Each structure stands twice: as structure tokens, then as C-alpha cells.
PDB file of C-alpha atoms in Angstrom:
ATOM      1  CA  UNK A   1       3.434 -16.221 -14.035  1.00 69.00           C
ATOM      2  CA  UNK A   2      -0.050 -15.687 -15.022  1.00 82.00           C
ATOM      3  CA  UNK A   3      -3.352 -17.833 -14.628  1.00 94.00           C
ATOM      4  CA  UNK A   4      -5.679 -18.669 -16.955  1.00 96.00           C
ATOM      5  CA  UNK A   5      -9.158 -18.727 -17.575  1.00 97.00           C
ATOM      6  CA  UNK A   6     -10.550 -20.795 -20.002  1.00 97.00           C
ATOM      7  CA  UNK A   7     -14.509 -20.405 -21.676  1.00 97.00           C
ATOM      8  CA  UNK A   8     -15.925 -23.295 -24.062  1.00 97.00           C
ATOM      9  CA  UNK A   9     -19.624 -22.891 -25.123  1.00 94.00           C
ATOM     10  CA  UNK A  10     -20.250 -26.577 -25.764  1.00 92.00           C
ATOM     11  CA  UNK A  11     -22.332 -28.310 -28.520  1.00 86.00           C
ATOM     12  CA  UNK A  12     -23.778 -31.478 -29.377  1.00 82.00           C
ATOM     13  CA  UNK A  13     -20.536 -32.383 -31.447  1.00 85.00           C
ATOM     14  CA  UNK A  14     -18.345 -34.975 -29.289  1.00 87.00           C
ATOM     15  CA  UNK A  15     -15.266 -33.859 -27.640  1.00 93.00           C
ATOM     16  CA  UNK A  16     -11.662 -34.824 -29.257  1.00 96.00           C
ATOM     17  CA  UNK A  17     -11.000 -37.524 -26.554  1.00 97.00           C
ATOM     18  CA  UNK A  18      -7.104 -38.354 -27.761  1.00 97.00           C
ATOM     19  CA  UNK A  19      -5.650 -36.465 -24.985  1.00 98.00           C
ATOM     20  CA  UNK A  20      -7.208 -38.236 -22.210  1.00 98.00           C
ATOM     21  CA  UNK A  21      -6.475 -41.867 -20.616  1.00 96.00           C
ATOM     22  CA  UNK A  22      -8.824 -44.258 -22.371  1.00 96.00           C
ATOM     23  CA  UNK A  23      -9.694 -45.587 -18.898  1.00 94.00           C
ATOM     24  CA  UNK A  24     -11.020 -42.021 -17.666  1.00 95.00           C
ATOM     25  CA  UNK A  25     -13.163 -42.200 -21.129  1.00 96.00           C
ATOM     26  CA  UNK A  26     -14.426 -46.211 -20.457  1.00 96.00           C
ATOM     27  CA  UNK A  27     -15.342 -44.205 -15.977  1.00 93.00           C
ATOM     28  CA  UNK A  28     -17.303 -41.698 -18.129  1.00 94.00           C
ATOM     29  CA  UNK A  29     -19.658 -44.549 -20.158  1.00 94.00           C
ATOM     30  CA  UNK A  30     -21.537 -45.057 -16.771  1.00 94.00           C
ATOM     31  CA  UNK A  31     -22.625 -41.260 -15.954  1.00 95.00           C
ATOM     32  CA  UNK A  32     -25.909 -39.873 -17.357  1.00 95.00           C
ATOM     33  CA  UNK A  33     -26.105 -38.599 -20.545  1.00 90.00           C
ATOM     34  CA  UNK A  34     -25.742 -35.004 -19.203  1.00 89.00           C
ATOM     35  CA  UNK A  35     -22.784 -35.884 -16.665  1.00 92.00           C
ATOM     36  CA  UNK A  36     -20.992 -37.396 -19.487  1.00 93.00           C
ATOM     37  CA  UNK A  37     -20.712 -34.460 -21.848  1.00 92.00           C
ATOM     38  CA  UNK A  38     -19.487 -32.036 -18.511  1.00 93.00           C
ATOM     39  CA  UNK A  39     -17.068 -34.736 -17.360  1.00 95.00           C
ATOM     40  CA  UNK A  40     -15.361 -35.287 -20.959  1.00 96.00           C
ATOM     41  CA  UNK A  41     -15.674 -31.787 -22.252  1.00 97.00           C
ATOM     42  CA  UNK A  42     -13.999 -30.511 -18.864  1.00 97.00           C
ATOM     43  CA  UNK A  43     -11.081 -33.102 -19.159  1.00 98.00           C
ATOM     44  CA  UNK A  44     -10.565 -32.599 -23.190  1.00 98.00           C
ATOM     45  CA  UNK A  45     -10.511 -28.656 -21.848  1.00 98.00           C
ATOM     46  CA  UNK A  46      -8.458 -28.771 -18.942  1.00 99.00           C
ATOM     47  CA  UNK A  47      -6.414 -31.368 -21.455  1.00 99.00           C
ATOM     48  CA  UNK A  48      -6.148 -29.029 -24.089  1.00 98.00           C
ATOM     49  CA  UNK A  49      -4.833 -26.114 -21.496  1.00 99.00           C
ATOM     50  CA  UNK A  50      -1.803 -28.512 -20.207  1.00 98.00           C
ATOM     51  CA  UNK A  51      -0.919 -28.999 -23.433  1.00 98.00           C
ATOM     52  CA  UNK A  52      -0.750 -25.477 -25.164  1.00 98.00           C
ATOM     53  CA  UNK A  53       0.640 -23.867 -22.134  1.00 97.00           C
ATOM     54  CA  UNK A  54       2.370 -26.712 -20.339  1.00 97.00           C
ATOM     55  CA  UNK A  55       3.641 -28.541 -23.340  1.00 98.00           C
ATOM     56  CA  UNK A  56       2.425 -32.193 -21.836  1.00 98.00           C
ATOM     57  CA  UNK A  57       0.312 -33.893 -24.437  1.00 98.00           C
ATOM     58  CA  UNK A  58      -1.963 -36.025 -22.367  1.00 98.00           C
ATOM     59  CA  UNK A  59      -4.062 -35.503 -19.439  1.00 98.00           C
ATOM     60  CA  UNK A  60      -2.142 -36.037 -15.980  1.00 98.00           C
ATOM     61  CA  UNK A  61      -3.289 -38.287 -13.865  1.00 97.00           C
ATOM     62  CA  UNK A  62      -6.265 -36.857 -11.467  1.00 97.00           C
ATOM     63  CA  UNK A  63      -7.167 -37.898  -7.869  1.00 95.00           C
ATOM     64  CA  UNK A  64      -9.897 -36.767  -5.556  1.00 92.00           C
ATOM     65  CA  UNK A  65      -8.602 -36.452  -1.786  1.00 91.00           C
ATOM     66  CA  UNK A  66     -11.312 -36.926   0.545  1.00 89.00           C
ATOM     67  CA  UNK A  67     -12.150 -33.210   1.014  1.00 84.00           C
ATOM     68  CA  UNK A  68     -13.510 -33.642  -2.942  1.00 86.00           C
ATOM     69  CA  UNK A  69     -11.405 -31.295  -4.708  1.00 91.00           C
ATOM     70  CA  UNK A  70     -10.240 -32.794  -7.857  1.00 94.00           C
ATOM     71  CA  UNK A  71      -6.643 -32.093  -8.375  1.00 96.00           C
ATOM     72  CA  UNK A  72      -3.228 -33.642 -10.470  1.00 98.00           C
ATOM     73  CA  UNK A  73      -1.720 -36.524  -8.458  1.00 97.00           C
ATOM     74  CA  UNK A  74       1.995 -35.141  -9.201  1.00 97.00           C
ATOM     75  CA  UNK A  75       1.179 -32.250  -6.693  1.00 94.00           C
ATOM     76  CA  UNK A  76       4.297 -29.927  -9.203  1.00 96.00           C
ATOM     77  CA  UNK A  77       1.656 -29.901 -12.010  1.00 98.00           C
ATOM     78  CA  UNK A  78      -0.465 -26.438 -12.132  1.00 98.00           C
ATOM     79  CA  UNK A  79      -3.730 -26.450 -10.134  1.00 97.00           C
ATOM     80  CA  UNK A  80      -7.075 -26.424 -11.591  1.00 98.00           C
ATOM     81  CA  UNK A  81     -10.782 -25.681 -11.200  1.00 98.00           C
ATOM     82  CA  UNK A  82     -13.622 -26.741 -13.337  1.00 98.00           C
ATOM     83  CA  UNK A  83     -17.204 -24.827 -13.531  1.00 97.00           C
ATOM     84  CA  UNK A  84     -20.462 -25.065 -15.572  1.00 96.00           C
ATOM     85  CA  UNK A  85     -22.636 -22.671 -16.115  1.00 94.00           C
ATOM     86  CA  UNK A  86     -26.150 -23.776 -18.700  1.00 90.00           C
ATOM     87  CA  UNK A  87     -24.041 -24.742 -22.031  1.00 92.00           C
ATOM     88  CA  UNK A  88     -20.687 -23.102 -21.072  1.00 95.00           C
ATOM     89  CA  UNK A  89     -18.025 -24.717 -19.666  1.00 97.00           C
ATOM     90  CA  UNK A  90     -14.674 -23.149 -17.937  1.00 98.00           C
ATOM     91  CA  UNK A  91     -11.224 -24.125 -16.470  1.00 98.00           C
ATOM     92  CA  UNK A  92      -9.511 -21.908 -14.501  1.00 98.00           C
ATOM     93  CA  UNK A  93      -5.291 -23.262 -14.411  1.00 98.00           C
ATOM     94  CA  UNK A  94      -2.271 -22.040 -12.246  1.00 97.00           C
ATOM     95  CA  UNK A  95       1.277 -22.991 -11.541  1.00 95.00           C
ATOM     96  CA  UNK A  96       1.431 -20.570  -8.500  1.00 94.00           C
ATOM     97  CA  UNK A  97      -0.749 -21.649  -5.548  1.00 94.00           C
ATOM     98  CA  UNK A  98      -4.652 -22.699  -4.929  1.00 95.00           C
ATOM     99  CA  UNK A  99      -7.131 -21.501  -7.595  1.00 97.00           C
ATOM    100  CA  UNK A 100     -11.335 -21.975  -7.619  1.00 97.00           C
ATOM    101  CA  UNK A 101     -13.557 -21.186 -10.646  1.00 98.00           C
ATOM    102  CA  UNK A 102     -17.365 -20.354  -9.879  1.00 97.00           C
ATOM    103  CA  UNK A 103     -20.102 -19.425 -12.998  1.00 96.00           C
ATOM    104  CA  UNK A 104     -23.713 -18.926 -12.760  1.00 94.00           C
ATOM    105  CA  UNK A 105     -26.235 -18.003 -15.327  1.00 92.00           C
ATOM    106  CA  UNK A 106     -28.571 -15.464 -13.736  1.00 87.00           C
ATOM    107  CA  UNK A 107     -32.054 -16.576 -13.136  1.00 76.00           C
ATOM    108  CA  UNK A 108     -31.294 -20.051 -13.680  1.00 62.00           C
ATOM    109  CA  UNK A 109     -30.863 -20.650 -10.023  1.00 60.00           C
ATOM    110  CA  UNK A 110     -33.207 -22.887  -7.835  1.00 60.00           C
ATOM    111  CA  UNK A 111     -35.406 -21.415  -4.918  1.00 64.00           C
ATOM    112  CA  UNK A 112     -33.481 -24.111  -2.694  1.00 64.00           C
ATOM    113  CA  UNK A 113     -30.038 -22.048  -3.590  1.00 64.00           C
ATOM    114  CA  UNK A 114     -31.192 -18.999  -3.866  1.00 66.00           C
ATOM    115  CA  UNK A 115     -33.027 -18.910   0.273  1.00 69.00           C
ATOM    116  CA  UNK A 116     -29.233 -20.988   1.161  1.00 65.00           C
ATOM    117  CA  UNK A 117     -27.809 -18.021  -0.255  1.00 66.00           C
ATOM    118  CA  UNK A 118     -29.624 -15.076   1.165  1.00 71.00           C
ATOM    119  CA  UNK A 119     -29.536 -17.148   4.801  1.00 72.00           C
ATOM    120  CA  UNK A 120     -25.479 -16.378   4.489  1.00 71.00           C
ATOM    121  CA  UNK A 121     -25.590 -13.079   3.411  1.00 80.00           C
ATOM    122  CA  UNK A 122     -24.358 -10.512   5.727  1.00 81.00           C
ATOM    123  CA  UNK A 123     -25.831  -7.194   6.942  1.00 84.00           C
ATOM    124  CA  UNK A 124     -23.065  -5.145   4.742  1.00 85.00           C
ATOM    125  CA  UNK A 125     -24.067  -7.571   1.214  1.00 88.00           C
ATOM    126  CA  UNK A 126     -27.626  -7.041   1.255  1.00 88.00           C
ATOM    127  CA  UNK A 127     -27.045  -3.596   1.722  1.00 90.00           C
ATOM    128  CA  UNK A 128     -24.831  -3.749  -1.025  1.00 91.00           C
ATOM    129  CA  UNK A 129     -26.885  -5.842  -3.164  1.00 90.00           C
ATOM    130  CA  UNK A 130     -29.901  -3.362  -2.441  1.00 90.00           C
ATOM    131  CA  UNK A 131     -28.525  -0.653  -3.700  1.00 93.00           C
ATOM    132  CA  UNK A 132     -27.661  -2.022  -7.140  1.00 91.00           C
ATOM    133  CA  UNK A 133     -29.698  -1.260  -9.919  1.00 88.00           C
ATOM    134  CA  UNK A 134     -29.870  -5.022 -10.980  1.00 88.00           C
ATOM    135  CA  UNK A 135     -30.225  -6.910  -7.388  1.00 87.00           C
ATOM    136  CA  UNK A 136     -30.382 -10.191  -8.710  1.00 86.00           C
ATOM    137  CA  UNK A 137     -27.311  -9.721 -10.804  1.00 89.00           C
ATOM    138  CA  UNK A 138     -25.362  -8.723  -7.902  1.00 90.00           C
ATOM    139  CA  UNK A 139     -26.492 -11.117  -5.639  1.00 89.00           C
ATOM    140  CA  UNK A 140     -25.786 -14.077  -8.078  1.00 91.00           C
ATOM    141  CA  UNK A 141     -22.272 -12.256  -8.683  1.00 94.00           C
ATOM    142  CA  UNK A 142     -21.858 -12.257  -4.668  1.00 94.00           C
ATOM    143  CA  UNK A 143     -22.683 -15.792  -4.627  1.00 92.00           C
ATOM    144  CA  UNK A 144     -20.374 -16.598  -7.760  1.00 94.00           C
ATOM    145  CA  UNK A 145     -17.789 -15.351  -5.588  1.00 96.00           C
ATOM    146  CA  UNK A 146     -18.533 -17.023  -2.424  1.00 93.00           C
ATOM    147  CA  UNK A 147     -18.552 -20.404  -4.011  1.00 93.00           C
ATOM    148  CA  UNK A 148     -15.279 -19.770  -6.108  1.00 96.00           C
ATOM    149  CA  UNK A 149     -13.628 -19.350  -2.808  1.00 94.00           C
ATOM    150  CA  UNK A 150     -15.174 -22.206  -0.893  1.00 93.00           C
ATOM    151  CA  UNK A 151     -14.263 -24.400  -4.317  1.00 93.00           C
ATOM    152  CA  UNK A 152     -10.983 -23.001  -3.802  1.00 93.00           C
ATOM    153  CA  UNK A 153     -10.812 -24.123   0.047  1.00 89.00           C
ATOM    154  CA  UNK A 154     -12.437 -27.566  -0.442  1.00 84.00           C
ATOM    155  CA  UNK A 155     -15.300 -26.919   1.675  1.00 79.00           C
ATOM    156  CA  UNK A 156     -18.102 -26.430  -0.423  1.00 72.00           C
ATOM    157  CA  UNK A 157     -21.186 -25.186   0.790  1.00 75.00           C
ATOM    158  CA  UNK A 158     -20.126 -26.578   4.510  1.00 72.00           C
ATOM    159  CA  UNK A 159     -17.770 -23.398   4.738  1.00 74.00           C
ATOM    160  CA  UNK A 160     -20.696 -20.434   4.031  1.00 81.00           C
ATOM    161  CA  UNK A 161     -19.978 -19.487   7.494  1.00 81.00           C
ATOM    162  CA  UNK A 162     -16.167 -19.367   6.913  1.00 83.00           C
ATOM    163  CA  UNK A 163     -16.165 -16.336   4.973  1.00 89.00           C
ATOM    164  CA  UNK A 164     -17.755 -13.338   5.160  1.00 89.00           C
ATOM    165  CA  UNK A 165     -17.525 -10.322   1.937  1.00 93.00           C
ATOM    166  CA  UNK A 166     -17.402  -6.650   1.596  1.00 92.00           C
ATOM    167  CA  UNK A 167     -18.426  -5.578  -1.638  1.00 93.00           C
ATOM    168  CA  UNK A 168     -18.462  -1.623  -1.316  1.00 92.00           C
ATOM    169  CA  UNK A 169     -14.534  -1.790   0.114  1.00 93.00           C
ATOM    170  CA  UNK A 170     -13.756  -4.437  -2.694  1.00 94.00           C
ATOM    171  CA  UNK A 171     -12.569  -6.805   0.748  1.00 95.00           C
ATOM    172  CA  UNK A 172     -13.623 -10.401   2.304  1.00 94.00           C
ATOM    173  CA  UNK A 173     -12.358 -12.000   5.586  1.00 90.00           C
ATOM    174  CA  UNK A 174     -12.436 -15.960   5.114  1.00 90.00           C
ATOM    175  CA  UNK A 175     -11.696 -18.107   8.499  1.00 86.00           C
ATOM    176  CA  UNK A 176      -9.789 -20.562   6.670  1.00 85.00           C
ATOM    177  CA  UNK A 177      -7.602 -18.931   4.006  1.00 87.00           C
ATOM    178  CA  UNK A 178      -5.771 -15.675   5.082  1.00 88.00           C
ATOM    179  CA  UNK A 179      -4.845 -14.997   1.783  1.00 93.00           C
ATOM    180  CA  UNK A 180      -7.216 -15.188  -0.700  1.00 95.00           C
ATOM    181  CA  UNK A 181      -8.264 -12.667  -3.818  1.00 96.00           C
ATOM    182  CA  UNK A 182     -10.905 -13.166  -6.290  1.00 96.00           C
ATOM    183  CA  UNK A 183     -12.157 -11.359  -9.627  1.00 95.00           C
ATOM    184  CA  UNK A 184     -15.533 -11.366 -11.001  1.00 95.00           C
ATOM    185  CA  UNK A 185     -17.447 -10.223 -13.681  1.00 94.00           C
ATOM    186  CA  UNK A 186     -21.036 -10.622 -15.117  1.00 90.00           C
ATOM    187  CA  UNK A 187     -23.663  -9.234 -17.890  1.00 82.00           C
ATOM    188  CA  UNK A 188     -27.094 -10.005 -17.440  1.00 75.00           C
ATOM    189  CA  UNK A 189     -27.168 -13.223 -18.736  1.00 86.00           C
ATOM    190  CA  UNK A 190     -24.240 -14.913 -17.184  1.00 91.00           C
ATOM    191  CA  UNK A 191     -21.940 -14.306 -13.979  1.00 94.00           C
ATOM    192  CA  UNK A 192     -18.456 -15.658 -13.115  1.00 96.00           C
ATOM    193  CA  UNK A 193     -15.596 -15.351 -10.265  1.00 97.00           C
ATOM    194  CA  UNK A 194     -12.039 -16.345  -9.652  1.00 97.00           C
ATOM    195  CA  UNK A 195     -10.312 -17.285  -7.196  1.00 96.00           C
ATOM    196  CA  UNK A 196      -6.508 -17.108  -6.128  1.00 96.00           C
ATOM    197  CA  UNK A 197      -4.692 -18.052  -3.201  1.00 94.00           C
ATOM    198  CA  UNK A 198      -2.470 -16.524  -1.942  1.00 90.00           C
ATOM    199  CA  UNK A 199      -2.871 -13.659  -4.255  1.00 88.00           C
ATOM    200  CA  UNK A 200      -4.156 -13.565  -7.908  1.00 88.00           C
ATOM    201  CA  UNK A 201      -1.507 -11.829 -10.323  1.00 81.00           C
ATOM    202  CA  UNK A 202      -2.281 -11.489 -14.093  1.00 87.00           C
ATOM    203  CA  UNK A 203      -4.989 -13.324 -15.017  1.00 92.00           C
ATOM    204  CA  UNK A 204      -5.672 -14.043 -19.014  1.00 94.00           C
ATOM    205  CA  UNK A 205      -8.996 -15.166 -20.338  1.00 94.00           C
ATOM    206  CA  UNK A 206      -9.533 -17.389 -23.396  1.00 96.00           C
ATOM    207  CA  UNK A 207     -12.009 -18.529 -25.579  1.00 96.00           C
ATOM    208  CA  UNK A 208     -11.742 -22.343 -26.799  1.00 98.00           C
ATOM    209  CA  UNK A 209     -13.031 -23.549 -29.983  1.00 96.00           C
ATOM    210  CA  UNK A 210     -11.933 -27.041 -31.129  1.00 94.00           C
ATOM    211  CA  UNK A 211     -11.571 -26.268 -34.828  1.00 93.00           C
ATOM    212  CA  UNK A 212      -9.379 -23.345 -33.781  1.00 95.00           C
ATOM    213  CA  UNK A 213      -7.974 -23.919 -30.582  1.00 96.00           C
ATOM    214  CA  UNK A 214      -7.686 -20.985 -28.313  1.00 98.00           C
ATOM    215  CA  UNK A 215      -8.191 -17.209 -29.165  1.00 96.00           C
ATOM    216  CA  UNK A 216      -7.203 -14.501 -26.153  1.00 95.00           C
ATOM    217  CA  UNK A 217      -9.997 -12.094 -24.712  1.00 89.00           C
ATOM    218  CA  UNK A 218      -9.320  -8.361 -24.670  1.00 79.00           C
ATOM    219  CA  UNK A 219     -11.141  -8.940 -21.099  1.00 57.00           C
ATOM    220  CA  UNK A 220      -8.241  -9.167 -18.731  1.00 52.00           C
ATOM    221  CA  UNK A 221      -6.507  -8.227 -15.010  1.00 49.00           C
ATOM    222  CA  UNK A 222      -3.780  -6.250 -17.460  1.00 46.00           C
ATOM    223  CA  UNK A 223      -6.012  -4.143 -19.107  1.00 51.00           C
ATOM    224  CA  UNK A 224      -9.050  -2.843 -16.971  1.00 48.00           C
ATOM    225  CA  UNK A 225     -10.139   0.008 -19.134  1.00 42.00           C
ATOM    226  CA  UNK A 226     -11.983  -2.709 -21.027  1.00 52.00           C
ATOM    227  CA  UNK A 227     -13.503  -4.000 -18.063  1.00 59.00           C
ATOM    228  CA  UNK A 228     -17.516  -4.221 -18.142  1.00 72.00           C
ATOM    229  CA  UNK A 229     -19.042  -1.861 -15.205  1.00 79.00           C
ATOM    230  CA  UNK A 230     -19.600  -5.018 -13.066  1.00 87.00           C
ATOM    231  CA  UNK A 231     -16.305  -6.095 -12.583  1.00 92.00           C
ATOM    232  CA  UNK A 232     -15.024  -6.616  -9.215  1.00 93.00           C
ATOM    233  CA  UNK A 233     -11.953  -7.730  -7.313  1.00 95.00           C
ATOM    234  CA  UNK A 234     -11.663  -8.075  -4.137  1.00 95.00           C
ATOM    235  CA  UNK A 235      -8.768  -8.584  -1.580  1.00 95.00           C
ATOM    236  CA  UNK A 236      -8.080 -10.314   1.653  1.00 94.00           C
ATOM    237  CA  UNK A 237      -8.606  -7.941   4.827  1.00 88.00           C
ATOM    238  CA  UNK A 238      -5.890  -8.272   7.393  1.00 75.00           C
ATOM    239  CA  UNK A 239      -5.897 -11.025  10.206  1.00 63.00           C
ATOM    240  CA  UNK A 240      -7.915  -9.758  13.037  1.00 62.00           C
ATOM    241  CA  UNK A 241      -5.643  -9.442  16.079  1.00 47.00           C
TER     242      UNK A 241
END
């Protein structure tokens, strides 16, 4: 089966709110302006996905366990991972195991992340990272990644010393999941990184447009020769002994 990864660049124009529970729409009137529009956009998206690929109409019902990572209360239904990144928004859905979505737009991040960042970066990714001709790309790309996986696992920024990558052998060693693979991609303007446990098959990427619905990228797992030079994918190393 494949997962899918879902891209909306979001507008000022409200969401189509008919899929979801009008009591998750009454939650969202109390949020900030700004948390609003992520929360419902992300729900009409994620929404939207269940329905064209899944066939259910309306939004499952979603629960946050106390490690914080949103997720369907019938534990059958696919899993899920939401990101933001400036205006665009992204889902990433699976029926087969644990999935985490991570975006960044490049040189949008604070000083605060950016000195958390370079504090967990290992002796093999800042020689990696120094050796690219775009630095800050790669490093945001290396972070993308990091937090895809730790969105993935649960842990959030508490796990940066679970897991440790290897860019130049495409591999990463995380404490916590022995099985893990991520892809990731970037331009200059924008990063982004998926996550897959225990292994990431095909992976399809859409664009979502309400007026249209969604439209298939040429930018996939099954067909690499399109691939931008930045792409990346990197795989579990074995259990040390």
C-alpha cells in the first residue's frame, strides 16, 4: 500500500468545514486567529484525504494520548501527521504502521531553534552540512528530518538525543525506533521530510486545491529520475550488538 503526502498552500478563503464534527469546529472558535486557520485547514485536509482514499465521508474521531501525538481513536483507521510550514500546510496518511511529517521554510527559523539545533548535531552532520554548497539548506533539511522522526516517535524535541543521522551513508540510528526510514527534499525556499516506521514503501505526493480537489505530483519514491538534487532517504542502521 502506499502513503501519501499531501501539500495545501492556504489562503484567506475559509475552509469547507462539512466534513468535520461541528463540535471540533465550535473547540476551534476559542484559538487565536492564526491557530484557527492551521487547526481547521489541517482537519478539512486530513478530512478530505480519508475521504478520497478511504471512502469515509467525515472526519474520524481524534484523541491526543498523553505523549501528544494526535491520532484516530479507532486505532484500524490509517495514521496521520500534520505540519506547517509559513502559508503551506501538509498531511502525511498511512494504513501501514507509524508515519511523521516535518516542513520548514529556510531562513524562517528562530535563533532559539536554530543554536537547539546545532547543540544536537553530531560530529559526522556538521561535517556533512559543511561541505554543502548551501549550509543552511542542508542543515534545515537535517533538522526537517530529525523532527519528522521525533513527531513520528512522540517525543518531540525531548528525544534530540535519541537519534543520531548519517547523511553521507544515507543512514540514522534512533534509540527508540529500530526501524525507521525517512525521505526528504528541499529547494531554497522551503524544506520537508517523511517519516515511516517500520519502513517507508511508495510514497505519492499531492497537491490539494479545494475547487479541484487533488492533482498527483510527478515528485515521487516511484520515479526518482525526477527527483530535485537534494533529495535524500535515509535508512535505519542495524541494532548495535
Amino acid at each position: 500500500m502506499a502513503c501519501h503526502y499531501a501539500k495545501w498552500i492556504l489562503s484567506d478563503q475559509e475552509p469547507d468545514l462539512r466534513r468535520l464534527n461541528p463540535d471540533l469546529v465550535a473547540t476551534a472558535t476559542t484559538f487565536s486567529a492564526k491557530r484557527r486557520q492551521r487547526y481547521l485547514h489541517g482537519r478539512v485536509l486530513l478530512a478530505e484525504m480519508m475521504a478520497y482514499f478511504y471512502g469515509i465521508p467525515f472526519l474520524p474521531k481524534i484523541i491526543t494520548p498523553p505523549n501528544g501525538r494526535p491520532c484516530f481513536a479507532d486505532a484500524n483507521l490509517p495514521d496521520f501527521s500534520l505540519a506547517y510550514a509559513g502559508n503551506t500546510l501538509g498531511v502525511m496518511l498511512s494504513s501501514e504502521g507509524k508515519v511523521g511529517l516535518d516542513m520548514e521554510v529556510i531562513r524562517a527559523r528562530s535563533s532559539q531553534v536554530m543554536q537547539l539545533h546545532n547543540e544536537h548535531l553530531s560530529s559526522a552532520e556538521q561535517a556533512w552540512v559543511t561541505e554543502q554548497t548551501e549550509p543552511l539548506e542542508a542543515a534545515t533539511q537535517l533538522w526537517c528530518i530529525r523532527q519528522s522522526i521525533l513527531k513520528l516517535s512522540g517525543l518531540g524535541n525531548s528525544g534530540l538525543d535519541t537519534l543520531r543521522l548519517h547523511p553521507a551513508s544515507g543512514r540514522l540510528r534512533s534509540s527508540v525506533l529500530p526501524d525507521v526510514q525517512v525521505v526528504s527534499d528541499s529547494d531554497s525556499l522551503f524544506a520537508w521530510a517523511c517519516a515511516q516506521s517500520p519502513t517507508l514503501g511508495r510514497m505519492v505526493q499531492w497537491r490539494f486545491q479545494p475547487d479541484s480537489g487533488f492533482s498527483q505530483l510527478p515528485e515521487s519514491i516511484a520515479a526518482p529520475h525526477v527527483l530535485s538534487s537534494h533529495f535524500m532517504k535515509l535508512l535505519s542502521l542495524p541494532p548495535t550488538k
